[in-house]
Coordinates of C-alpha atoms and ligand atoms in Angstrom, one line a residue:
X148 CA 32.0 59.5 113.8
X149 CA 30.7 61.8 111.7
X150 CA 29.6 61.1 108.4
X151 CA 31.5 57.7 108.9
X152 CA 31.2 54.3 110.0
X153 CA 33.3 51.1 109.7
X154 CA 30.7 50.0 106.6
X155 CA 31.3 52.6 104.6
X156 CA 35.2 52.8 105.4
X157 CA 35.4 49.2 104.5
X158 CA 33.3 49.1 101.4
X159 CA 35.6 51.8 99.9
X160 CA 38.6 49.8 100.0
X161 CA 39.3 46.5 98.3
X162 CA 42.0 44.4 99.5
X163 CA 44.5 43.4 96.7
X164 CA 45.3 39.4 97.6
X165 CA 48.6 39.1 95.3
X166 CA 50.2 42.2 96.9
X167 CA 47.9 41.6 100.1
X168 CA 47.5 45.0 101.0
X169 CA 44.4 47.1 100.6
X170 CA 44.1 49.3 97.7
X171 CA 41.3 52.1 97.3
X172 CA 38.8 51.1 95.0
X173 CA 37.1 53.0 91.9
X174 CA 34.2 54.5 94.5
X175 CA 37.3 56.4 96.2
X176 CA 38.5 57.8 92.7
X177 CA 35.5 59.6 92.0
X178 CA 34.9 60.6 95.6
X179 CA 35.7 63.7 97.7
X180 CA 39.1 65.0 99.3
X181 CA 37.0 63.7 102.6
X182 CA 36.1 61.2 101.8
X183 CA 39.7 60.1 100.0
X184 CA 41.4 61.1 103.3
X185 CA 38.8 59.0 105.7
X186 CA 39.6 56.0 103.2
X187 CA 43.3 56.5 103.5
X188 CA 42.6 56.6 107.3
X189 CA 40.8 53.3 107.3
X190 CA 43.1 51.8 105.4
X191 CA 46.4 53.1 107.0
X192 CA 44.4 51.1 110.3
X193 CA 43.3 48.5 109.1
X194 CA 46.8 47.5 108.0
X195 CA 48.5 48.7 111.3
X196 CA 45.6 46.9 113.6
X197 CA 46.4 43.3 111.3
X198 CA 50.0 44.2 111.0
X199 CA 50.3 44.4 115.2
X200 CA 47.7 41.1 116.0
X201 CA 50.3 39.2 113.7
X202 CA 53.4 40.3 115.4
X203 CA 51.2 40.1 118.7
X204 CA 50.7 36.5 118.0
X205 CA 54.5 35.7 116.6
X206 CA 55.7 37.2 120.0
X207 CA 54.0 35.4 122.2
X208 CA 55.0 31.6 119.8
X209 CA 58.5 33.6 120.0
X210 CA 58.6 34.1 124.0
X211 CA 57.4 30.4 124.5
X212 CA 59.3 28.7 122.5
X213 CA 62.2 30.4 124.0
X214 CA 61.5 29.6 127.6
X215 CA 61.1 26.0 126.9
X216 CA 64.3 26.3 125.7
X217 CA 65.8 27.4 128.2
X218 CA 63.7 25.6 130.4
X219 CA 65.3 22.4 128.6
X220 CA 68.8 23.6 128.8
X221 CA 68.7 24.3 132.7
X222 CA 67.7 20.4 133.1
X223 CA 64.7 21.5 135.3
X224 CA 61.9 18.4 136.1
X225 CA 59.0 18.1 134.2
X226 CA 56.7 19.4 136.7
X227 CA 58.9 22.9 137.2
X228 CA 59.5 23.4 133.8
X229 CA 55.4 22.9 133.8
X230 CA 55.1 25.5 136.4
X231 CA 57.6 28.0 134.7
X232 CA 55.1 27.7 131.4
X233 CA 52.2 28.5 133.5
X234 CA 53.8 31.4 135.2
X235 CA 54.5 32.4 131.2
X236 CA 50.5 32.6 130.3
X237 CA 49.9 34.3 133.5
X238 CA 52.7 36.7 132.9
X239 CA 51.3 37.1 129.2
X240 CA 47.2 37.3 130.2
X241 CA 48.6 40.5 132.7
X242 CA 50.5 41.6 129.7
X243 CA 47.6 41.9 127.4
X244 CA 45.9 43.5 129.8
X245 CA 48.0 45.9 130.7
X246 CA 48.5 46.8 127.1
X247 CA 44.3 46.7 126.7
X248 CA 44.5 49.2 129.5
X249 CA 44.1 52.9 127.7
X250 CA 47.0 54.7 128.8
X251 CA 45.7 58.7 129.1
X252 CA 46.9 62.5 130.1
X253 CA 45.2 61.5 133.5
X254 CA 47.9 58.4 134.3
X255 CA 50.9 61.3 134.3
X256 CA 51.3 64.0 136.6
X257 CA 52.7 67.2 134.9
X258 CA 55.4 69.0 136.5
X259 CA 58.0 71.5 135.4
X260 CA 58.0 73.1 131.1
X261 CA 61.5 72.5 129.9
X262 CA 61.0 73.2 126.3
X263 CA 58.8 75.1 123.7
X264 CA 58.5 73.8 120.5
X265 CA 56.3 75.1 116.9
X266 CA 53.3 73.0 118.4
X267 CA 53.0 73.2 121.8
X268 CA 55.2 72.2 124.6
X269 CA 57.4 70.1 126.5
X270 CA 57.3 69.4 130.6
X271 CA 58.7 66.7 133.2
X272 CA 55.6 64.7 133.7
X273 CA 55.5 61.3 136.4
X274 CA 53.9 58.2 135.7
X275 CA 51.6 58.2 138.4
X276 CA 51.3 54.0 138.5
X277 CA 55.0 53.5 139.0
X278 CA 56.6 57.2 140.0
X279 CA 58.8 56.8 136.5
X280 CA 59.8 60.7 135.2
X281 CA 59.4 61.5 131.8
X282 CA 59.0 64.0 128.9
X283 CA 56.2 65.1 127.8
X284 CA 56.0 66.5 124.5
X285 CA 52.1 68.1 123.7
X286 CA 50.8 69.3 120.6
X287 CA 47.4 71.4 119.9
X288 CA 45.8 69.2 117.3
X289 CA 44.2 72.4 115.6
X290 CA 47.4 74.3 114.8
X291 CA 49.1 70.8 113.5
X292 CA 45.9 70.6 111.1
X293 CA 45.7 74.5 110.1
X294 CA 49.6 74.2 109.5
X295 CA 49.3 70.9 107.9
X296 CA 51.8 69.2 109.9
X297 CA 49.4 65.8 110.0
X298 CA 52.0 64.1 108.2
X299 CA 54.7 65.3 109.9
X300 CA 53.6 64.4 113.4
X301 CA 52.6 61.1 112.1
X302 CA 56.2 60.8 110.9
X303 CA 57.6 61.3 114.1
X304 CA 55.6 59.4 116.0
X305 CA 56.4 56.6 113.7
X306 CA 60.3 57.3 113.6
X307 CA 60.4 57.1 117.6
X308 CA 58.1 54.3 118.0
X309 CA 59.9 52.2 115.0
X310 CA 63.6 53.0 116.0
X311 CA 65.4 51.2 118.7
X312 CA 68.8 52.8 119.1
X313 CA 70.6 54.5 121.8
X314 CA 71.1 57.5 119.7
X315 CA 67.1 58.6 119.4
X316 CA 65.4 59.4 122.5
X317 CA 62.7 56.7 123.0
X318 CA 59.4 57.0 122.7
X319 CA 57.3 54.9 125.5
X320 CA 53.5 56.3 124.6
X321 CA 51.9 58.6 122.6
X322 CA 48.3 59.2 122.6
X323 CA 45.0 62.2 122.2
X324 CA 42.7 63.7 123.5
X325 CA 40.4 66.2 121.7
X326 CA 42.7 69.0 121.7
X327 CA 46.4 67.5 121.8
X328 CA 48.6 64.8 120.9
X329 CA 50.9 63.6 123.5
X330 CA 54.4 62.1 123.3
X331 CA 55.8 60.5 126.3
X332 CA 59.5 60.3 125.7
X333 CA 62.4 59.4 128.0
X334 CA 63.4 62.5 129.8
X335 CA 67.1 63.8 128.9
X336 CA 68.1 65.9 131.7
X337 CA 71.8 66.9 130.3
X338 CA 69.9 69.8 127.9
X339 CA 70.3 70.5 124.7
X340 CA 73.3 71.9 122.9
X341 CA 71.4 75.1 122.2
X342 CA 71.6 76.0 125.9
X343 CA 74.9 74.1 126.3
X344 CA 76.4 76.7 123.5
X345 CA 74.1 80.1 124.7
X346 CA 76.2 78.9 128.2
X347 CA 80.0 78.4 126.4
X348 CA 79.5 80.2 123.8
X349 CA 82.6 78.1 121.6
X350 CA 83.8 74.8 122.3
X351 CA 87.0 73.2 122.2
X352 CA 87.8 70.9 119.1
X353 CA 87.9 68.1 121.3
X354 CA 84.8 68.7 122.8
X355 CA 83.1 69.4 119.3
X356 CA 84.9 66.1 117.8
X357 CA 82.6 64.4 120.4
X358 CA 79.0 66.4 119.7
X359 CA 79.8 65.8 116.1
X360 CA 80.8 62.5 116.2
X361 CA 77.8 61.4 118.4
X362 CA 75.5 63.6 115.9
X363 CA 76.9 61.3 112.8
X364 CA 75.8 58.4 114.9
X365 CA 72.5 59.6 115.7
X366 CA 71.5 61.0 112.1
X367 CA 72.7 58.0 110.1
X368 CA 70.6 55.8 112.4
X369 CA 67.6 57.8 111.4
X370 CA 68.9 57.1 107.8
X371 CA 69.4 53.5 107.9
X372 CA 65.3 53.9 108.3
X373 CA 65.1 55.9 105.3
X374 CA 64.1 59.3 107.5
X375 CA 65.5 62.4 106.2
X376 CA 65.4 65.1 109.4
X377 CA 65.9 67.8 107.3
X378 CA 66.0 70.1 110.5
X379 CA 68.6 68.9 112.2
X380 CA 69.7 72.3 114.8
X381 CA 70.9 72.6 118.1
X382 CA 67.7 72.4 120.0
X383 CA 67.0 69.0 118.5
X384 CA 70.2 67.2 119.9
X385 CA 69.8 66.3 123.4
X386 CA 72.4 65.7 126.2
X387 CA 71.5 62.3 128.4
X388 CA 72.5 62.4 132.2
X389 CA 76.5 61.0 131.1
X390 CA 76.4 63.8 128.3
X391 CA 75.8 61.3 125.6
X392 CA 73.8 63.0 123.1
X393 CA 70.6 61.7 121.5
X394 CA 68.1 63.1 118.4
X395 CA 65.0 64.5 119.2
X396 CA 61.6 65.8 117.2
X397 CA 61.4 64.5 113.7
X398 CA 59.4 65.3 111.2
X399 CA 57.8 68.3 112.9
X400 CA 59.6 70.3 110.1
X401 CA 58.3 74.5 109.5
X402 CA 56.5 75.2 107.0
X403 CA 59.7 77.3 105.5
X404 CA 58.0 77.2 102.4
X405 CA 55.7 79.6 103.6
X406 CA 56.9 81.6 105.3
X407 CA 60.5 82.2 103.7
X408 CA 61.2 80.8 100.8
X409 CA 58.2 81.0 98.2
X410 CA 58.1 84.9 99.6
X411 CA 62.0 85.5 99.1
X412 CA 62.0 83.0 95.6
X413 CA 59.0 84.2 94.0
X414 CA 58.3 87.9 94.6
X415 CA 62.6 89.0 93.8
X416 CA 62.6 86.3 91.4
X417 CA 65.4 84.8 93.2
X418 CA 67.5 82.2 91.7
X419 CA 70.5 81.2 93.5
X420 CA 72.8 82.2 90.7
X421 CA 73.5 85.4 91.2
X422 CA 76.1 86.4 93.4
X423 CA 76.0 88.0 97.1
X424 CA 78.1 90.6 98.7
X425 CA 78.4 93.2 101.0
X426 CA 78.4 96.1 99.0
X427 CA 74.5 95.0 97.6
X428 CA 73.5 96.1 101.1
X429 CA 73.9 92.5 102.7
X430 CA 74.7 92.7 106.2
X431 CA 77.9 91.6 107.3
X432 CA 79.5 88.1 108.5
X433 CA 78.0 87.3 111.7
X434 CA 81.7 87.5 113.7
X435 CA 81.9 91.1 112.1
X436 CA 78.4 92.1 113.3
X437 CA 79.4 94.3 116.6
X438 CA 79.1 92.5 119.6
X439 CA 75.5 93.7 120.9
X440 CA 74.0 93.0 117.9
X441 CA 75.4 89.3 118.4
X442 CA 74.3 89.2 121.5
X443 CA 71.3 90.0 120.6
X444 CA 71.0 87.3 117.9
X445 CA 71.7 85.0 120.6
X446 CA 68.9 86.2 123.1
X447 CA 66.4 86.7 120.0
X448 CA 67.3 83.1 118.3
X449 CA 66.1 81.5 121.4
X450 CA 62.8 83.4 121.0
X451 CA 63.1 81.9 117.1
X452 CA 63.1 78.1 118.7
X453 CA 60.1 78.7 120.3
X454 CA 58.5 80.5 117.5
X455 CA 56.3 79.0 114.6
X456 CA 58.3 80.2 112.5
X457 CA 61.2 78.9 114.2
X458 CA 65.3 79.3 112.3
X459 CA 66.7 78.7 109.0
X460 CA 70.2 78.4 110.0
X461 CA 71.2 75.2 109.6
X462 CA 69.0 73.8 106.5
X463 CA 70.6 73.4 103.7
X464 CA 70.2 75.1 100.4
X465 CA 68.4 72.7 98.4
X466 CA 65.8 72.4 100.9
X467 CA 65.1 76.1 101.2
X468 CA 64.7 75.8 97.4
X469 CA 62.5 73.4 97.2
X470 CA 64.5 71.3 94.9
X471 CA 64.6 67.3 95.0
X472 CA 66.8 66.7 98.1
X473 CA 67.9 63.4 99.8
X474 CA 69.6 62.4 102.8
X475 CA 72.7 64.8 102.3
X476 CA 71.0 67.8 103.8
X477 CA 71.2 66.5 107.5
X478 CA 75.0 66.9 106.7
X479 CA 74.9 70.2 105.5
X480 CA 73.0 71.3 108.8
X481 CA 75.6 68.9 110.8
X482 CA 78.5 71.4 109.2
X483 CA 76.6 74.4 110.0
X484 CA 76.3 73.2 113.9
X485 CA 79.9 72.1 113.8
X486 CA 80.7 75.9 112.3
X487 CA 78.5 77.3 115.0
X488 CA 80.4 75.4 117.9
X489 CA 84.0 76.2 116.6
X490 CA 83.3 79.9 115.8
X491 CA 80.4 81.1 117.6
X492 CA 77.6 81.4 115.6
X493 CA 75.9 80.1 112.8
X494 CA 77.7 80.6 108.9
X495 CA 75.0 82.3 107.3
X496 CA 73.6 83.7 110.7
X497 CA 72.1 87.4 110.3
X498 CA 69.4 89.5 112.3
X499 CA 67.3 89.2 109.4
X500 CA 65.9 85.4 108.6
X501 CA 65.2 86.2 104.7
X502 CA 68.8 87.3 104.6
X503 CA 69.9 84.3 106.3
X504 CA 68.1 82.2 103.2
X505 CA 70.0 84.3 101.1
X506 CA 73.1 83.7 102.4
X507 CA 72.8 80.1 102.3
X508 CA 71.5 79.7 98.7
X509 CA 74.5 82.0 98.1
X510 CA 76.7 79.7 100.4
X511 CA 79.5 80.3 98.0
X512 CA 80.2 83.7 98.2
X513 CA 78.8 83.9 101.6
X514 CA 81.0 81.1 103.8
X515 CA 83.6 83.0 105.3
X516 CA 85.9 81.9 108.5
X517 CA 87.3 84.7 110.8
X518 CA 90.8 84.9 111.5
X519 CA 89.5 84.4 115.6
X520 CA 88.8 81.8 116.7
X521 CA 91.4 79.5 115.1
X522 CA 90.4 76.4 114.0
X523 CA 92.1 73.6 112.6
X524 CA 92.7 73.2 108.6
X525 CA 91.3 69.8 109.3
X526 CA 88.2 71.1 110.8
X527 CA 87.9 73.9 108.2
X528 CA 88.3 71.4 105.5
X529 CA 85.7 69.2 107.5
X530 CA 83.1 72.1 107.0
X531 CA 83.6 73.0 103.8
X532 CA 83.0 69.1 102.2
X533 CA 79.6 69.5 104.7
X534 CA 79.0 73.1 103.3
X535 CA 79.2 72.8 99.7
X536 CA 77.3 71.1 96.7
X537 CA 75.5 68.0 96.9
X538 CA 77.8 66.3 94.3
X539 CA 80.6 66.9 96.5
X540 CA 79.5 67.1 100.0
X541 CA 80.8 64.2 102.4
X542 CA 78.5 61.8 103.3
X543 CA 76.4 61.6 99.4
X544 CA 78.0 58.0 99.3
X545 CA 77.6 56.9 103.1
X546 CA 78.3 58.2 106.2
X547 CA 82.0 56.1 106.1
X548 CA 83.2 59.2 103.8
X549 CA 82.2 61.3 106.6
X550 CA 83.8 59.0 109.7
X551 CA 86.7 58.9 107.7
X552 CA 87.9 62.5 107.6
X553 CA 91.1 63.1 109.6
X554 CA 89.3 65.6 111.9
X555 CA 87.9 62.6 113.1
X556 CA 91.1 60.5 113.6
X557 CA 91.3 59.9 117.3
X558 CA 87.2 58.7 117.5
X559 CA 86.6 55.0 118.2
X560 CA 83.4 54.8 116.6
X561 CA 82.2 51.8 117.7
X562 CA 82.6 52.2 121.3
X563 CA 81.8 56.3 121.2
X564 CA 78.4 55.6 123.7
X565 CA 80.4 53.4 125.8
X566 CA 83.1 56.3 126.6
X567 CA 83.2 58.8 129.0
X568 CA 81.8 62.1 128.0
X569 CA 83.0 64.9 126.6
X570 CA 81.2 67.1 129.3
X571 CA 79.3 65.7 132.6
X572 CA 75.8 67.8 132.8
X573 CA 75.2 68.2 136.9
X574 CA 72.3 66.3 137.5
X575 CA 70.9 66.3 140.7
X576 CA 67.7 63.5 141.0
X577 CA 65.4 62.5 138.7
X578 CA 63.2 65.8 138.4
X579 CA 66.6 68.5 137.9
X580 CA 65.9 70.3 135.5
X581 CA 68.7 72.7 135.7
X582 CA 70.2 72.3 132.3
X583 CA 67.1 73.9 130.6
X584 CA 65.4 76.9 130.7
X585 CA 63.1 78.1 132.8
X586 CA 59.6 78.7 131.7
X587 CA 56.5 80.7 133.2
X588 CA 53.7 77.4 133.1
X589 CA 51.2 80.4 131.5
X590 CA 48.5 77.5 130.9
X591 CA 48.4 76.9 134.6
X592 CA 46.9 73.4 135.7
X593 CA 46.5 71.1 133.3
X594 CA 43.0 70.6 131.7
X595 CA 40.3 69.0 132.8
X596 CA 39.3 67.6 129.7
X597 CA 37.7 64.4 130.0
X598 CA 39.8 61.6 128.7
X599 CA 38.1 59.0 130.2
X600 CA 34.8 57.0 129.9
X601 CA 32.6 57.6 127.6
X602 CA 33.1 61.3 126.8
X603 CA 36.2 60.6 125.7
X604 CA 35.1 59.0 122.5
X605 CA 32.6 62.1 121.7
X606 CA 35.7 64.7 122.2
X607 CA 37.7 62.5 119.8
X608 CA 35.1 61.1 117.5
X609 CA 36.3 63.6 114.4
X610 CA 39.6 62.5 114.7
X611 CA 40.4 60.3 111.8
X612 CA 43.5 62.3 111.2
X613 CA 45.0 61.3 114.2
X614 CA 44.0 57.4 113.4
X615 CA 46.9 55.2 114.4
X616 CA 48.9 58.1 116.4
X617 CA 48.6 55.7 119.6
X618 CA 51.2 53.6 120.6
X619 CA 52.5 52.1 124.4
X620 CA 55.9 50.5 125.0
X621 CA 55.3 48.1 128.2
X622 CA 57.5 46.1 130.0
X623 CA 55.1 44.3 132.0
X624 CA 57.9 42.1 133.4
X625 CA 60.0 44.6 134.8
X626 CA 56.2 45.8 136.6
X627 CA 55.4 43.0 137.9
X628 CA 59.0 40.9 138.4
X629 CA 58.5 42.0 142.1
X630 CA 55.3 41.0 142.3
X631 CA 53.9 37.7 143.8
X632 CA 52.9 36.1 140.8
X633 CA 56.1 34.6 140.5
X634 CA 57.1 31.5 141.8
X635 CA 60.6 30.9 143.1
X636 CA 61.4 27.2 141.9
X637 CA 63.7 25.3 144.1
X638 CA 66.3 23.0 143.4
X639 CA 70.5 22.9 143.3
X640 CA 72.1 26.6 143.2
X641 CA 72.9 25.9 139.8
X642 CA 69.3 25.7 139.2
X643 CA 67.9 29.1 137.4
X644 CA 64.6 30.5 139.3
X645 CA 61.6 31.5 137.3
X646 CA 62.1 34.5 138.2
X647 CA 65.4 35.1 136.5
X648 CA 64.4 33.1 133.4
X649 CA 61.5 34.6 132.9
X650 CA 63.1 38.0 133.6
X651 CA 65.5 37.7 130.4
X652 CA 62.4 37.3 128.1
X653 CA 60.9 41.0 127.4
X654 CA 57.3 41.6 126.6
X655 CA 57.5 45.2 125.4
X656 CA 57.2 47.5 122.2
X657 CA 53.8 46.6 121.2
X658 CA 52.0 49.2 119.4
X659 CA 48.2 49.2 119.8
X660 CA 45.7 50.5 117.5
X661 CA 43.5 53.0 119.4
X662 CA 40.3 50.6 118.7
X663 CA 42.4 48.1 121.0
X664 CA 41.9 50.4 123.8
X665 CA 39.4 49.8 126.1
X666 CA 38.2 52.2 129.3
X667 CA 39.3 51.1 132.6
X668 CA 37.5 48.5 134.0
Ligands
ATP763 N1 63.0 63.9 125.7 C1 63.4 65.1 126.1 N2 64.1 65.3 127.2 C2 64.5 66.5 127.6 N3 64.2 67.7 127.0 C3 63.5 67.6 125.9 C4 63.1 66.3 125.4 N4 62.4 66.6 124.2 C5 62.4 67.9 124.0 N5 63.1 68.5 125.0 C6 63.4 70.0 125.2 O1 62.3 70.7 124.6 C7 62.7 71.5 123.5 C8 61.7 71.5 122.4 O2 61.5 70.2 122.0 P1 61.2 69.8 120.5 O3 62.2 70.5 119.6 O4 61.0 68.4 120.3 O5 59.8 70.6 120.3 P2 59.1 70.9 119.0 O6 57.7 71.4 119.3 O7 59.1 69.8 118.0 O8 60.0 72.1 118.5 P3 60.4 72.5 117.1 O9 59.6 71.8 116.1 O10 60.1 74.0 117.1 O11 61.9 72.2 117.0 C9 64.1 70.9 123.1 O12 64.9 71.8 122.5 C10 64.6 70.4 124.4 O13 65.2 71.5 125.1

């Protein structure tokens, strides 16, 4: 790597034995941005690649332990319950090398784009070792760096790969080549609620009740990991094949402050105290706004999502000005969905996205209902404690505040994911994509980039901002249950096979640090 080898990296840091972590040392302090960076690189590896050979090892103790166990309980003889362990280091010694194995954009086929994002793009892609269907979410390296969004990639990757829960879409690889990250996701085929409200335009309480309910699911469980979205919209919350809805794309906030904010808070000295109204030449409420200019807002917002500039709708006020905010803004932009999918649009919605900051700095002047559609008085009153100041806004003291509100008296929280459905997307077979838009594939085929070999490490050798972006979920058992490695053992029908055993102990979620990776023998 340029300018940089493991030497140098290492004799910049000093690892701190009490607090056993590394911490930079004094030749960092006085040295360059660069250099500063490449330490924090080093060190940010150094502690992942230890961190994962631990758990690695702890795993494997773990998985052994609890198949003699098991082993013991099923009152197997000595010699099966031998066999069973040797079947386990076999099972383990493919494991490691299928998680050795450097997973690359050449193992996926790419098929249909079903989504644009800030950064790049997101298509069906197959796994072309086992037929599996994903989504693949692809990012140009250069615009993350030139838009500083290093961070904010990393952050993401990190949230998927670190959050089990069935209200995030899972992450099962991500890696890079020299021009883009890759995310390899589990592919949602219900759509997102963008399209599902460009198609119905309002929804039902009940309906909403659901989307909501499912959404305060999905953002506290980001919470409970100390995440903050901050840009929770439409486009982000995903519909599975049941219509179960599940969070997408963290972290890959825009860079509002430039492109907004510092432009509409520094040059008209805008403070958020004064007041807002249509007579100072502010447009109007977006349900008085005649109906081809609505329309219109519709067709262009789309354009917005795929934008890099992308919409201001649904953030909240103290993150468009910059001021210290915490967790409660993901339930201001949760009221402003909730106020877009009872009324129509967006509250503070307007054909003009510096007026739409306005609006919602001015929130209190600016939050009107329409006299059509109704809504309920619990609803309204729902959106106004998600819609106001942080002091008072519903969830500040926990999401409970929130779940508690009368609007949602007839949810069963803790059996929501196990209902039916408050919609049914059609979905067809695994590659439907239906329920999203469709895209002209302007790139055409994919590159032919080597990722591979020995180039591979050339085209990425300046990366050291990406350091640590790799990560695989296997489940080498489920690969190779079928396969004839395993060894039936026979006995009484009481007597469990190795087979089925084996099959309840999962070797999966490892992340690997890229140096882990070897080519392809
Ligand atoms: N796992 C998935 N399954 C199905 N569709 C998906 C998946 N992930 C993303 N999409 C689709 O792709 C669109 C864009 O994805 P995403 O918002 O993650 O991209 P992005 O580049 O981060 O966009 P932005 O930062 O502008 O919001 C989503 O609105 C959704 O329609």
């Amino acid at each position: 790597m340029e300018g940089y080898d493991g030497t140098v990296r290492l004799g910049a840091l000093h690892m701190n034995h009490d607090r056993n972590e590394f911490d930079s040392g004094p030749d960092v302090s006085v040295s360059s941005p660069v250099t500063r960076q490449k330490a924090a690189a080093a060190k940010q590896f150094i502690e992942n690649h230890y961190k994962n050979y631990l758990q690695g090892l702890q795993d494997r103790k773990e998985r052994r332990r609890e198949l003699q166990r098991q082993a013991q309980e099923a009152q197997i003889s000595t010699e099966e319950q031998e066999e069973m362990m040797r079947n386990l280091e076999r099972r383990e010694t493919e494991f490691m090398r299928v998680q050795r194995r450097k997973v690359g954009i050449d193992d996926f086929e790419q098929l249909t784009v079903i989504g644009k994002g800030a950064f790049g793009e997101v298509r069906l892609c197959r796994a072309k070792s086992t037929g599996e269907i994903y989504a693949m979410k692809k990012l140009k390296k250069s615009e993350m760096l030139s838009r500083g969004q290093v961070e904010h990639v990393r952050s993401e990757r990190n949230l998927l790969a670190e959050v089990d829960s069935r209200c995030i879409v899972k992450l099962h690889y991500s890696f890079q080549d020299s021009d883009f990250l890759y995310l390899i996701m589990e592919y949602l085929p219900g759509g997102d609620i963008m399209t599902l409200l460009m198609r119905e335009d309002i929804l039902s309480e009940d309906v909403a009740r659901f989307y909501i309910a499912e959404s305060i699911l999905a953002i506290h469980s980001i919470h409970q990991h100390n995440y903050v979205h901050r840009d929770i919209k439409p486009d982000n919350l995903i519909l599975d094949k049941k219509g179960h809805l599940k969070l997408s794309d963290f972290g890959l906030c825009k860079p509002l402050d430039d492109k907004y904010s510092t432009i509409l808070l520094e040059s008209e000295e805008f403070t958020g105290n004064e007041s807002i109204s249509e007579a100072d030449g502010y447009s109007a409420s977006p349900w008085s706004m005649p109906k081809e200019k609505l329309l219109h807002w519709k067709r262009n917002r789309r354009a917005l999502a795929y934008s890099t500039v992308g919409t201001l709708d649904y953030m909240a006020p103290e993150v468009l000005l910059k001021k210290g905010y915490g967790m409660e803004c993901d339930w201001w932009s949760l009221g402003a969905i909730m106020y877009e999918m009872l009324i129509g649009y967006p509250p503070f919605c307007s054909d003009d996205p510096r007026m739409t900051c306005r609006k919602i700095i001015n929130w209190k002047t600016c939050l009107k209902f329409p006299g059509e559609p109704k809504i309920s008085a619990e609803a309204k009153d729902l959106i106004c404690h998600l819609l106001c100041d942080v002091e008072t806004r519903l969830g500040t003291r926990g999401v409970e505040e929130i779940k508690a509100h009368p609007w949602f008296k007839s949810i069963q929280w803790d059996t929501l994911y196990e209902m039916e459905a408050a919609y049914k997307p059609t979905v067809t077979g695994d590659l439907d994509t239906q329920n999203f838009e469709k895209f002209p594939d302007l790139e055409g085929p994919p590159s032919a980039t080597a990722t591979v070999g020995p180039w591979r490490k050339m085209l990425t050798s300046k990366d050291t901002n990406f350091i640590g972006f790799t990560f695989k979920k296997s489940d080498v058992l489920k690969s190779i249950g079928n396969s004839d490695t395993d060894v039936k053992l026979h006995g009484s029908s009481q007597t469990p096979s190795v087979i089925s055993l084996l099959g309840r102990i999962n070797l999966q979620d490892t992340a690997i640090p890229e140096s882990e990776q070897k080519p392809d023998a």
